[in-house]
Amino acid sequence: MAGNRSRRRLLAAGIACALSGGLAACGGSPETSSKGGVVTVTVNGMPPKTQPVDRKYFEEDVRAFEKEHPGIKIDAREGFMDPKTFSAKLAGGQLEDVYYVYFTDPSGLIQRRQGADITPYVKDMPYYEDIDPQYLKVFTGPDDKLYGLPNGQYSLGLVYNRALFAKAGLDPAKPPTTWEEVRTAAKKVTALGDGTVGYADYSKNNQGGWHFTAWVYSMGGDIAVRKDGRWKAAFDSDAGRNALDALHAMRWEDRTMGTRQLLQIEDVQKMMGAGTLGMYMAGPDNIPTIVKQFEREYDEYGVAAMPGEATLGGGNGFMFNPKASPEKIRAGIEWVQWKYLNPERTEFEDKRAQGNDVPIGLPLDRLFTGEAQAKRDAAHEKYANVPTENFQPFADRNGQLAQKVEPPNAQQIYTVLDGVMQAVLTKEDADLDKLLADAAKKVDGILATVK
């Protein structure tokens, strides 16, 4: 396995093979980028001063990395990839050597040749072989070359109230795995009365469209597909209709979604925090928000994987300036691997975070497979301060689901799909076929602008 390889170090320019990270190719002397043979790499993604703890950790890590890698200097900057200014920064020579992107960015950046091909530089990267292939695929171009590395990911599932499940006669350790089971559980929770709602969903501020996308994915469909070089809407399909049928049935037949609609994330989290909601679609990262804002306890909640066969996932990573020299790319990859893709540091990071009210043990950022992920899991288990067994249903099943990213021009599409969600949840006589067909025409127009 890649994790058992010796750690080599990229010490200085002029050395044909790196001596620590295994990232420099043999057979030539890389060019120097600064005086004294030290490679200076500009990177973004440094937390702002308004996040003092994260900023402190980041600065500590930079110092530790530079101590271990005396041939590399990290010039860290705040900020992320901004589509509005990106091209101008690249053209003007202001773009960092290593820049932060979301999973929705790489496809377009690769097509526009705005990211460097890093394929030759990762062959000996520690733990590279253990990175989950589906996340590397996000950074893989049509030419099958690699243009970036992931450093974080999320997947939607079901957050649920374990106490309400138990009170309703449901087993909190065995949450639903199909939408039919969700309907059954929602009915039992709603039957508890006193204003209890079995299942809630979003339908405004683009959040409805986001969740409708997740519904369609879980039903085996797509929101958009690329064919013959063009993107087209794909949700006017069996999967789209099945998603609307399920929502309509829970809202109007089962009466398990409550009467108040046009909800967004804050509304639903408030319901969960008040103990009046059984389930809603979300990722494990919602749990700390609920616990802190509403003074609840972690053991009150569980997380299940998304019902069905796929889930909407997202995340972030780093790509590399196409104008960067080979030695800067090698050094940048060394930094990304050491800082973000390093199971060897997981225990240190968990121990460091213990005293800062950081939840440890939630099933987040599962970027690896096999032994590498097992090593990270073992560290999280050792320092866990949350009941990890409550989130095991998510961890056990989420890896079996297809992880699908957001469509191109996602936010514009979500605005259209908000209207679909709102109609289904507020109009009992909504024409589902017409809703899908009309929305598809609008989305086709949005997708026509995608290059």
Short mmCIF file of C-alpha atoms in Angstrom, two decimals:
data_model
loop_
_atom_site.label_atom_id
_atom_site.label_comp_id
_atom_site.label_asym_id
_atom_site.label_seq_id
_atom_site.Cartn_x
_atom_site.Cartn_y
_atom_site.Cartn_z
CA MET A 1 0.00 0.00 0.00
CA ALA A 2 1.09 3.56 -0.63
CA GLY A 3 0.99 4.30 3.10
CA ASN A 4 3.80 1.82 3.76
CA ARG A 5 6.23 3.54 1.47
CA SER A 6 9.08 5.44 3.06
CA ARG A 7 8.45 9.15 3.45
CA ARG A 8 10.87 11.03 1.25
CA ARG A 9 11.55 14.75 1.34
CA LEU A 10 11.82 17.34 -1.37
CA LEU A 11 14.84 19.20 0.01
CA ALA A 12 16.09 21.63 -2.60
CA ALA A 13 16.42 22.46 -6.26
CA GLY A 14 19.00 20.48 -8.19
CA ILE A 15 18.17 17.14 -6.54
CA ALA A 16 16.93 14.76 -9.19
CA CYS A 17 14.76 12.67 -6.88
CA ALA A 18 12.90 14.07 -3.87
CA LEU A 19 13.95 12.64 -0.55
CA SER A 20 10.75 12.84 1.44
CA GLY A 21 7.37 12.96 -0.28
CA GLY A 22 8.25 10.87 -3.28
CA LEU A 23 6.76 13.56 -5.50
CA ALA A 24 9.65 14.71 -7.65
CA ALA A 25 10.26 12.74 -10.81
CA CYS A 26 13.75 11.35 -11.36
CA GLY A 27 15.85 12.29 -14.33
CA GLY A 28 16.36 16.05 -14.29
CA SER A 29 17.09 19.05 -12.12
CA PRO A 30 14.05 21.17 -11.32
CA GLU A 31 14.42 24.90 -11.77
CA THR A 32 14.87 27.06 -8.70
CA SER A 33 12.11 29.48 -7.74
CA SER A 34 13.85 31.61 -5.14
CA LYS A 35 17.24 32.35 -3.66
CA GLY A 36 19.09 29.62 -1.85
CA GLY A 37 17.37 26.82 -3.75
CA VAL A 38 14.23 27.04 -1.60
CA VAL A 39 10.96 26.48 -3.44
CA THR A 40 8.35 29.07 -2.44
CA VAL A 41 4.78 27.94 -3.07
CA THR A 42 1.77 30.23 -2.85
CA VAL A 43 -1.36 28.53 -1.55
CA ASN A 44 -4.80 29.79 -0.58
CA GLY A 45 -7.38 28.38 1.79
CA MET A 46 -5.88 29.87 4.96
CA PRO A 47 -8.71 30.53 7.46
CA PRO A 48 -9.47 34.21 8.09
CA LYS A 49 -8.64 35.91 11.40
CA THR A 50 -12.36 35.75 12.27
CA GLN A 51 -11.78 32.00 12.79
CA PRO A 52 -8.97 32.27 15.36
CA VAL A 53 -8.70 28.60 16.30
CA ASP A 54 -8.61 27.36 12.70
CA ARG A 55 -6.19 30.14 11.79
CA LYS A 56 -3.89 29.20 14.69
CA TYR A 57 -3.88 25.53 13.69
CA PHE A 58 -3.16 26.42 10.06
CA GLU A 59 -0.21 28.63 10.99
CA GLU A 60 1.14 25.92 13.32
CA ASP A 61 0.91 23.43 10.48
CA VAL A 62 2.78 25.70 8.09
CA ARG A 63 5.63 26.02 10.57
CA ALA A 64 5.70 22.27 11.20
CA PHE A 65 5.66 21.48 7.49
CA GLU A 66 8.49 23.92 6.74
CA LYS A 67 10.56 22.45 9.56
CA GLU A 68 10.14 18.96 8.10
CA HIS A 69 10.66 20.26 4.55
CA PRO A 70 13.48 22.83 4.72
CA GLY A 71 13.54 23.10 0.93
CA ILE A 72 9.94 24.39 0.75
CA LYS A 73 8.43 27.65 1.96
CA ILE A 74 4.64 28.06 2.11
CA ASP A 75 3.30 31.51 1.23
CA ALA A 76 -0.27 31.10 2.57
CA ARG A 77 -3.14 33.41 1.70
CA GLU A 78 -6.78 33.69 2.65
CA GLY A 79 -9.59 33.08 0.21
CA PHE A 80 -10.84 30.43 -2.17
CA MET A 81 -11.51 30.05 -5.86
CA ASP A 82 -13.80 32.92 -6.98
CA PRO A 83 -15.23 32.30 -10.47
CA LYS A 84 -15.75 36.06 -10.95
CA THR A 85 -12.08 36.94 -10.57
CA PHE A 86 -10.34 33.64 -11.36
CA SER A 87 -9.59 34.16 -15.07
CA ALA A 88 -8.31 37.69 -14.48
CA LYS A 89 -6.02 36.50 -11.67
CA LEU A 90 -4.67 33.71 -13.87
CA ALA A 91 -4.08 36.02 -16.84
CA GLY A 92 -2.47 38.66 -14.61
CA GLY A 93 -0.13 36.25 -12.87
CA GLN A 94 -1.88 36.72 -9.52
CA LEU A 95 -3.29 33.20 -9.11
CA GLU A 96 -1.75 31.09 -6.37
CA ASP A 97 0.34 28.05 -7.31
CA VAL A 98 -2.08 25.85 -5.34
CA TYR A 99 -5.68 27.01 -5.29
CA TYR A 100 -8.80 25.80 -3.49
CA VAL A 101 -11.81 24.64 -5.52
CA TYR A 102 -15.21 23.08 -4.92
CA PHE A 103 -16.17 19.81 -6.62
CA THR A 104 -18.34 21.77 -9.07
CA ASP A 105 -15.32 23.71 -10.39
CA PRO A 106 -12.78 21.23 -11.85
CA SER A 107 -14.72 20.12 -14.92
CA GLY A 108 -14.92 23.63 -16.37
CA LEU A 109 -11.40 24.57 -15.28
CA ILE A 110 -9.98 21.48 -16.97
CA GLN A 111 -11.88 22.16 -20.20
CA ARG A 112 -10.55 25.72 -20.25
CA ARG A 113 -6.99 24.51 -19.55
CA GLN A 114 -6.86 26.48 -16.30
CA GLY A 115 -5.36 23.72 -14.20
CA ALA A 116 -2.02 21.90 -14.43
CA ASP A 117 -1.78 18.22 -15.27
CA ILE A 118 -0.36 16.61 -12.12
CA THR A 119 -0.47 13.00 -13.32
CA PRO A 120 3.35 12.58 -13.50
CA TYR A 121 3.81 13.89 -9.96
CA VAL A 122 1.47 11.69 -7.91
CA LYS A 123 2.69 8.23 -8.82
CA ASP A 124 4.77 7.90 -5.63
CA MET A 125 2.68 10.17 -3.43
CA PRO A 126 2.08 8.60 0.00
CA TYR A 127 -1.46 7.20 0.31
CA TYR A 128 -2.35 8.16 -3.25
CA GLU A 129 -3.50 4.62 -4.01
CA ASP A 130 -5.78 4.74 -0.96
CA ILE A 131 -7.75 7.84 -1.99
CA ASP A 132 -11.29 6.85 -2.91
CA PRO A 133 -11.33 6.74 -6.75
CA GLN A 134 -14.70 8.48 -6.99
CA TYR A 135 -13.16 11.65 -5.52
CA LEU A 136 -10.15 11.50 -7.81
CA LYS A 137 -12.60 11.20 -10.70
CA VAL A 138 -13.85 14.72 -9.90
CA PHE A 139 -10.38 16.00 -10.83
CA THR A 140 -9.88 13.76 -13.85
CA GLY A 141 -10.23 15.23 -17.33
CA PRO A 142 -11.65 13.72 -20.52
CA ASP A 143 -8.03 12.84 -21.34
CA ASP A 144 -7.89 10.62 -18.21
CA LYS A 145 -5.22 12.88 -16.70
CA LEU A 146 -5.36 14.14 -13.12
CA TYR A 147 -5.65 17.87 -12.41
CA GLY A 148 -6.17 18.07 -8.67
CA LEU A 149 -6.59 16.37 -5.30
CA PRO A 150 -9.55 16.27 -2.90
CA ASN A 151 -9.22 17.45 0.68
CA GLY A 152 -12.79 17.33 1.97
CA GLN A 153 -16.13 15.81 1.06
CA TYR A 154 -19.70 15.56 2.29
CA SER A 155 -22.61 13.30 1.47
CA LEU A 156 -26.28 13.88 2.20
CA GLY A 157 -28.15 11.34 4.28
CA LEU A 158 -30.89 11.42 6.92
CA VAL A 159 -30.53 13.14 10.27
CA TYR A 160 -33.05 11.70 12.73
CA ASN A 161 -34.23 12.05 16.32
CA ARG A 162 -33.40 8.81 18.13
CA ALA A 163 -35.73 9.55 21.05
CA LEU A 164 -38.73 10.05 18.78
CA PHE A 165 -37.84 6.88 16.88
CA ALA A 166 -37.77 4.88 20.11
CA LYS A 167 -41.01 6.47 21.35
CA ALA A 168 -42.68 5.58 18.04
CA GLY A 169 -41.62 1.93 18.33
CA LEU A 170 -38.81 2.21 15.78
CA ASP A 171 -35.30 0.87 16.35
CA PRO A 172 -32.92 3.88 16.46
CA ALA A 173 -30.04 1.59 15.48
CA LYS A 174 -31.82 0.56 12.26
CA PRO A 175 -32.93 3.72 10.43
CA PRO A 176 -34.64 3.58 7.02
CA THR A 177 -32.66 2.50 3.96
CA THR A 178 -35.45 2.94 1.37
CA TRP A 179 -37.95 5.72 0.76
CA GLU A 180 -40.80 3.31 1.53
CA GLU A 181 -39.21 2.75 4.94
CA VAL A 182 -38.92 6.53 5.34
CA ARG A 183 -42.66 6.84 4.68
CA THR A 184 -43.43 4.13 7.24
CA ALA A 185 -41.18 5.68 9.88
CA ALA A 186 -42.58 9.16 9.22
CA LYS A 187 -46.12 7.88 9.76
CA LYS A 188 -45.21 6.35 13.12
CA VAL A 189 -43.41 9.47 14.32
CA THR A 190 -46.24 11.75 13.19
CA ALA A 191 -48.73 9.52 15.03
CA LEU A 192 -47.09 10.58 18.31
CA GLY A 193 -49.09 13.82 18.02
CA ASP A 194 -48.41 17.11 19.82
CA GLY A 195 -47.34 18.75 16.59
CA THR A 196 -44.67 16.18 15.80
CA VAL A 197 -43.65 16.05 12.12
CA GLY A 198 -42.32 12.82 10.64
CA TYR A 199 -40.26 14.25 7.77
CA ALA A 200 -39.48 17.81 6.63
CA ASP A 201 -37.85 19.21 3.52
CA TYR A 202 -36.63 22.50 2.08
CA SER A 203 -38.31 24.42 -0.75
CA LYS A 204 -36.89 27.96 -0.97
CA ASN A 205 -33.71 29.99 -1.42
CA ASN A 206 -32.34 27.37 -3.85
CA GLN A 207 -32.32 24.79 -1.07
CA GLY A 208 -35.43 23.11 -2.43
CA GLY A 209 -33.76 22.62 -5.80
CA TRP A 210 -30.68 21.28 -4.06
CA HIS A 211 -32.72 18.68 -2.20
CA PHE A 212 -34.81 17.79 -5.24
CA THR A 213 -31.50 17.04 -6.97
CA ALA A 214 -30.63 14.66 -4.12
CA TRP A 215 -34.05 13.02 -4.39
CA VAL A 216 -33.57 12.42 -8.13
CA TYR A 217 -30.09 11.02 -7.61
CA SER A 218 -31.36 8.65 -4.93
CA MET A 219 -33.99 7.41 -7.38
CA GLY A 220 -31.30 6.55 -9.93
CA GLY A 221 -31.68 9.63 -12.15
CA ASP A 222 -29.78 12.76 -13.13
CA ILE A 223 -30.54 16.45 -13.20
CA ALA A 224 -28.40 17.11 -16.28
CA VAL A 225 -26.46 14.98 -18.73
CA ARG A 226 -23.84 15.87 -21.30
CA LYS A 227 -24.45 14.43 -24.76
CA ASP A 228 -22.69 15.27 -28.03
CA GLY A 229 -20.85 18.09 -26.30
CA ARG A 230 -23.99 19.76 -24.91
CA TRP A 231 -25.74 19.68 -21.55
CA LYS A 232 -29.46 18.87 -21.35
CA ALA A 233 -31.96 18.58 -18.50
CA ALA A 234 -32.54 14.95 -17.51
CA PHE A 235 -34.97 15.07 -14.57
CA ASP A 236 -38.17 14.88 -16.65
CA SER A 237 -37.85 11.13 -16.21
CA ASP A 238 -39.05 8.18 -14.19
CA ALA A 239 -36.64 9.15 -11.42
CA GLY A 240 -37.94 12.73 -11.34
CA ARG A 241 -41.55 11.58 -11.32
CA ASN A 242 -40.88 9.00 -8.60
CA ALA A 243 -39.27 11.68 -6.44
CA LEU A 244 -42.28 13.99 -6.80
CA ASP A 245 -44.70 11.11 -6.25
CA ALA A 246 -42.98 10.27 -2.95
CA LEU A 247 -42.97 13.88 -1.76
CA HIS A 248 -46.61 14.40 -2.79
CA ALA A 249 -47.65 11.19 -1.04
CA MET A 250 -45.94 12.08 2.24
CA ARG A 251 -47.32 15.62 2.16
CA TRP A 252 -50.92 15.00 1.07
CA GLU A 253 -51.72 11.31 1.62
CA ASP A 254 -49.69 10.44 4.71
CA ARG A 255 -49.83 13.97 6.16
CA THR A 256 -46.39 13.39 7.69
CA MET A 257 -44.68 16.61 6.53
CA GLY A 258 -46.70 19.09 8.56
CA THR A 259 -48.79 21.97 7.25
CA ARG A 260 -46.08 24.63 7.35
CA GLN A 261 -44.06 24.67 4.14
CA LEU A 262 -41.64 26.96 2.24
CA LEU A 263 -38.95 25.89 4.68
CA GLN A 264 -35.20 26.33 4.53
CA ILE A 265 -32.37 24.80 6.53
CA GLU A 266 -32.68 27.09 9.57
CA ASP A 267 -36.39 26.25 9.93
CA VAL A 268 -35.82 22.53 9.80
CA GLN A 269 -32.85 22.61 12.17
CA LYS A 270 -35.01 24.56 14.61
CA MET A 271 -37.71 21.86 14.42
CA MET A 272 -35.09 19.18 15.05
CA GLY A 273 -33.61 21.20 17.91
CA ALA A 274 -37.06 21.59 19.47
CA GLY A 275 -37.61 17.83 19.43
CA THR A 276 -40.64 18.01 17.12
CA LEU A 277 -39.13 16.51 13.94
CA GLY A 278 -38.37 12.88 13.16
CA MET A 279 -36.15 13.13 10.06
CA TYR A 280 -34.78 15.42 7.40
CA MET A 281 -32.25 15.17 4.59
CA ALA A 282 -28.82 16.45 5.63
CA GLY A 283 -25.23 15.49 6.23
CA PRO A 284 -23.56 14.62 9.56
CA ASP A 285 -22.20 18.17 9.78
CA ASN A 286 -25.69 19.37 10.73
CA ILE A 287 -25.51 17.65 14.12
CA PRO A 288 -23.03 20.07 15.78
CA THR A 289 -25.12 23.03 14.61
CA ILE A 290 -28.26 21.62 16.22
CA VAL A 291 -26.48 20.65 19.43
CA LYS A 292 -24.81 24.04 19.89
CA GLN A 293 -27.65 26.32 18.80
CA PHE A 294 -30.41 24.54 20.68
CA GLU A 295 -28.46 23.22 23.67
CA ARG A 296 -29.09 19.57 22.86
CA GLU A 297 -26.91 16.49 23.34
CA TYR A 298 -25.15 14.47 20.66
CA ASP A 299 -26.66 11.21 21.87
CA GLU A 300 -30.14 12.48 20.96
CA TYR A 301 -29.43 12.22 17.22
CA GLY A 302 -28.47 9.69 14.60
CA VAL A 303 -27.46 9.86 10.96
CA ALA A 304 -28.40 7.37 8.27
CA ALA A 305 -27.16 7.10 4.71
CA MET A 306 -29.36 8.35 1.89
CA PRO A 307 -32.18 5.94 1.01
CA GLY A 308 -31.99 4.53 -2.50
CA GLU A 309 -28.99 3.93 -4.73
CA ALA A 310 -27.08 7.23 -4.87
CA THR A 311 -26.54 10.41 -2.91
CA LEU A 312 -25.68 13.99 -3.63
CA GLY A 313 -22.16 14.62 -2.51
CA GLY A 314 -19.84 17.53 -2.72
CA GLY A 315 -16.59 18.71 -1.41
CA ASN A 316 -13.47 20.62 -2.11
CA GLY A 317 -9.87 20.16 -3.08
CA PHE A 318 -6.88 21.81 -4.64
CA MET A 319 -5.80 22.39 -8.20
CA PHE A 320 -2.54 23.77 -9.50
CA ASN A 321 -1.71 26.85 -11.55
CA PRO A 322 -1.00 25.78 -15.15
CA LYS A 323 1.82 28.35 -15.23
CA ALA A 324 3.54 26.89 -12.16
CA SER A 325 6.94 25.27 -12.65
CA PRO A 326 7.30 21.50 -12.17
CA GLU A 327 9.15 22.03 -8.89
CA LYS A 328 6.35 24.25 -7.55
CA ILE A 329 3.77 21.63 -8.51
CA ARG A 330 5.81 18.92 -6.76
CA ALA A 331 6.22 21.04 -3.66
CA GLY A 332 2.54 22.00 -3.73
CA ILE A 333 1.48 18.37 -3.89
CA GLU A 334 3.84 17.68 -0.99
CA TRP A 335 1.99 20.32 1.05
CA VAL A 336 -1.50 19.13 0.12
CA GLN A 337 -0.66 15.52 0.95
CA TRP A 338 1.05 16.36 4.24
CA LYS A 339 -1.62 18.80 5.42
CA TYR A 340 -4.85 17.30 4.09
CA LEU A 341 -4.32 13.71 2.91
CA ASN A 342 -2.22 12.32 5.71
CA PRO A 343 -3.63 9.54 7.93
CA GLU A 344 -0.38 9.70 9.90
CA ARG A 345 -1.44 13.10 11.31
CA THR A 346 -5.05 12.24 12.18
CA GLU A 347 -4.31 11.28 15.77
CA PHE A 348 -2.28 14.46 16.32
CA GLU A 349 -5.06 16.61 14.84
CA ASP A 350 -7.76 14.93 16.97
CA LYS A 351 -5.71 15.29 20.14
CA ARG A 352 -5.05 18.96 19.36
CA ALA A 353 -8.74 19.64 18.76
CA GLN A 354 -9.91 18.01 22.00
CA GLY A 355 -9.70 21.13 24.12
CA ASN A 356 -11.56 23.43 21.72
CA ASP A 357 -15.10 22.04 21.82
CA VAL A 358 -14.64 20.37 18.43
CA PRO A 359 -16.78 17.26 17.86
CA ILE A 360 -14.59 14.26 17.09
CA GLY A 361 -16.04 11.05 15.73
CA LEU A 362 -18.63 12.28 13.22
CA PRO A 363 -18.40 10.43 9.86
CA LEU A 364 -16.94 13.37 7.93
CA ASP A 365 -14.37 13.61 5.13
CA ARG A 366 -14.14 9.91 4.37
CA LEU A 367 -11.68 10.37 1.52
CA PHE A 368 -9.81 7.08 1.81
CA THR A 369 -10.46 3.38 1.45
CA GLY A 370 -8.86 0.35 3.06
CA GLU A 371 -6.07 0.64 5.60
CA ALA A 372 -5.75 4.40 5.28
CA GLN A 373 -9.37 5.00 6.23
CA ALA A 374 -9.11 2.37 8.96
CA LYS A 375 -6.16 4.29 10.42
CA ARG A 376 -8.17 7.52 10.44
CA ASP A 377 -11.20 5.77 11.92
CA ALA A 378 -9.08 4.29 14.70
CA ALA A 379 -7.75 7.72 15.64
CA HIS A 380 -11.24 9.24 15.61
CA GLU A 381 -12.49 6.39 17.79
CA LYS A 382 -9.67 6.91 20.28
CA TYR A 383 -10.43 10.61 20.74
CA ALA A 384 -14.17 10.55 20.05
CA ASN A 385 -16.28 12.87 22.17
CA VAL A 386 -19.55 12.02 20.42
CA PRO A 387 -21.44 8.68 20.41
CA THR A 388 -19.99 7.21 17.20
CA GLU A 389 -22.40 4.28 17.28
CA ASN A 390 -25.26 6.70 16.55
CA PHE A 391 -23.67 7.56 13.22
CA GLN A 392 -22.55 4.07 12.26
CA PRO A 393 -25.56 3.48 9.95
CA PHE A 394 -24.29 6.36 7.82
CA ALA A 395 -20.67 5.16 7.86
CA ASP A 396 -21.64 1.56 7.06
CA ARG A 397 -23.84 2.27 4.05
CA ASN A 398 -22.74 5.60 2.59
CA GLY A 399 -19.71 4.06 0.91
CA GLN A 400 -21.98 1.65 -0.99
CA LEU A 401 -23.86 4.50 -2.66
CA ALA A 402 -22.87 6.29 -5.83
CA GLN A 403 -21.65 9.78 -4.94
CA LYS A 404 -22.92 12.29 -7.49
CA VAL A 405 -21.92 15.95 -7.63
CA GLU A 406 -24.07 18.98 -8.35
CA PRO A 407 -25.01 19.81 -11.95
CA PRO A 408 -23.35 22.65 -13.88
CA ASN A 409 -24.83 26.11 -13.20
CA ALA A 410 -26.27 24.50 -10.10
CA GLN A 411 -27.57 27.60 -8.35
CA GLN A 412 -29.50 28.81 -11.42
CA ILE A 413 -30.99 25.34 -11.83
CA TYR A 414 -31.93 25.20 -8.16
CA THR A 415 -33.89 28.43 -8.51
CA VAL A 416 -36.07 26.72 -11.11
CA LEU A 417 -36.37 23.51 -9.10
CA ASP A 418 -37.37 25.46 -5.99
CA GLY A 419 -40.61 26.18 -7.83
CA VAL A 420 -41.17 22.48 -8.43
CA MET A 421 -40.70 21.65 -4.75
CA GLN A 422 -42.92 24.52 -3.65
CA ALA A 423 -45.75 23.48 -5.95
CA VAL A 424 -45.68 19.85 -4.84
CA LEU A 425 -45.67 20.76 -1.16
CA THR A 426 -48.26 23.55 -1.26
CA LYS A 427 -50.71 22.42 -3.97
CA GLU A 428 -52.47 19.12 -3.51
CA ASP A 429 -53.66 19.15 -7.13
CA ALA A 430 -50.24 19.99 -8.58
CA ASP A 431 -49.72 18.56 -12.08
CA LEU A 432 -46.46 16.69 -11.56
CA ASP A 433 -45.85 15.90 -15.23
CA LYS A 434 -46.33 19.54 -16.23
CA LEU A 435 -44.08 20.73 -13.41
CA LEU A 436 -41.27 18.51 -14.66
CA ALA A 437 -41.74 19.37 -18.32
CA ASP A 438 -41.90 23.13 -17.76
CA ALA A 439 -38.88 23.08 -15.45
CA ALA A 440 -36.89 21.00 -17.91
CA LYS A 441 -37.42 23.62 -20.66
CA LYS A 442 -36.17 26.37 -18.36
CA VAL A 443 -33.16 24.33 -17.28
CA ASP A 444 -32.30 23.55 -20.90
CA GLY A 445 -32.01 27.29 -21.42
CA ILE A 446 -29.68 27.60 -18.43
CA LEU A 447 -27.55 24.67 -19.58
CA ALA A 448 -27.23 26.12 -23.08
CA THR A 449 -24.74 28.63 -21.65
CA VAL A 450 -22.43 25.96 -20.23
CA LYS A 451 -19.19 25.62 -22.16
#
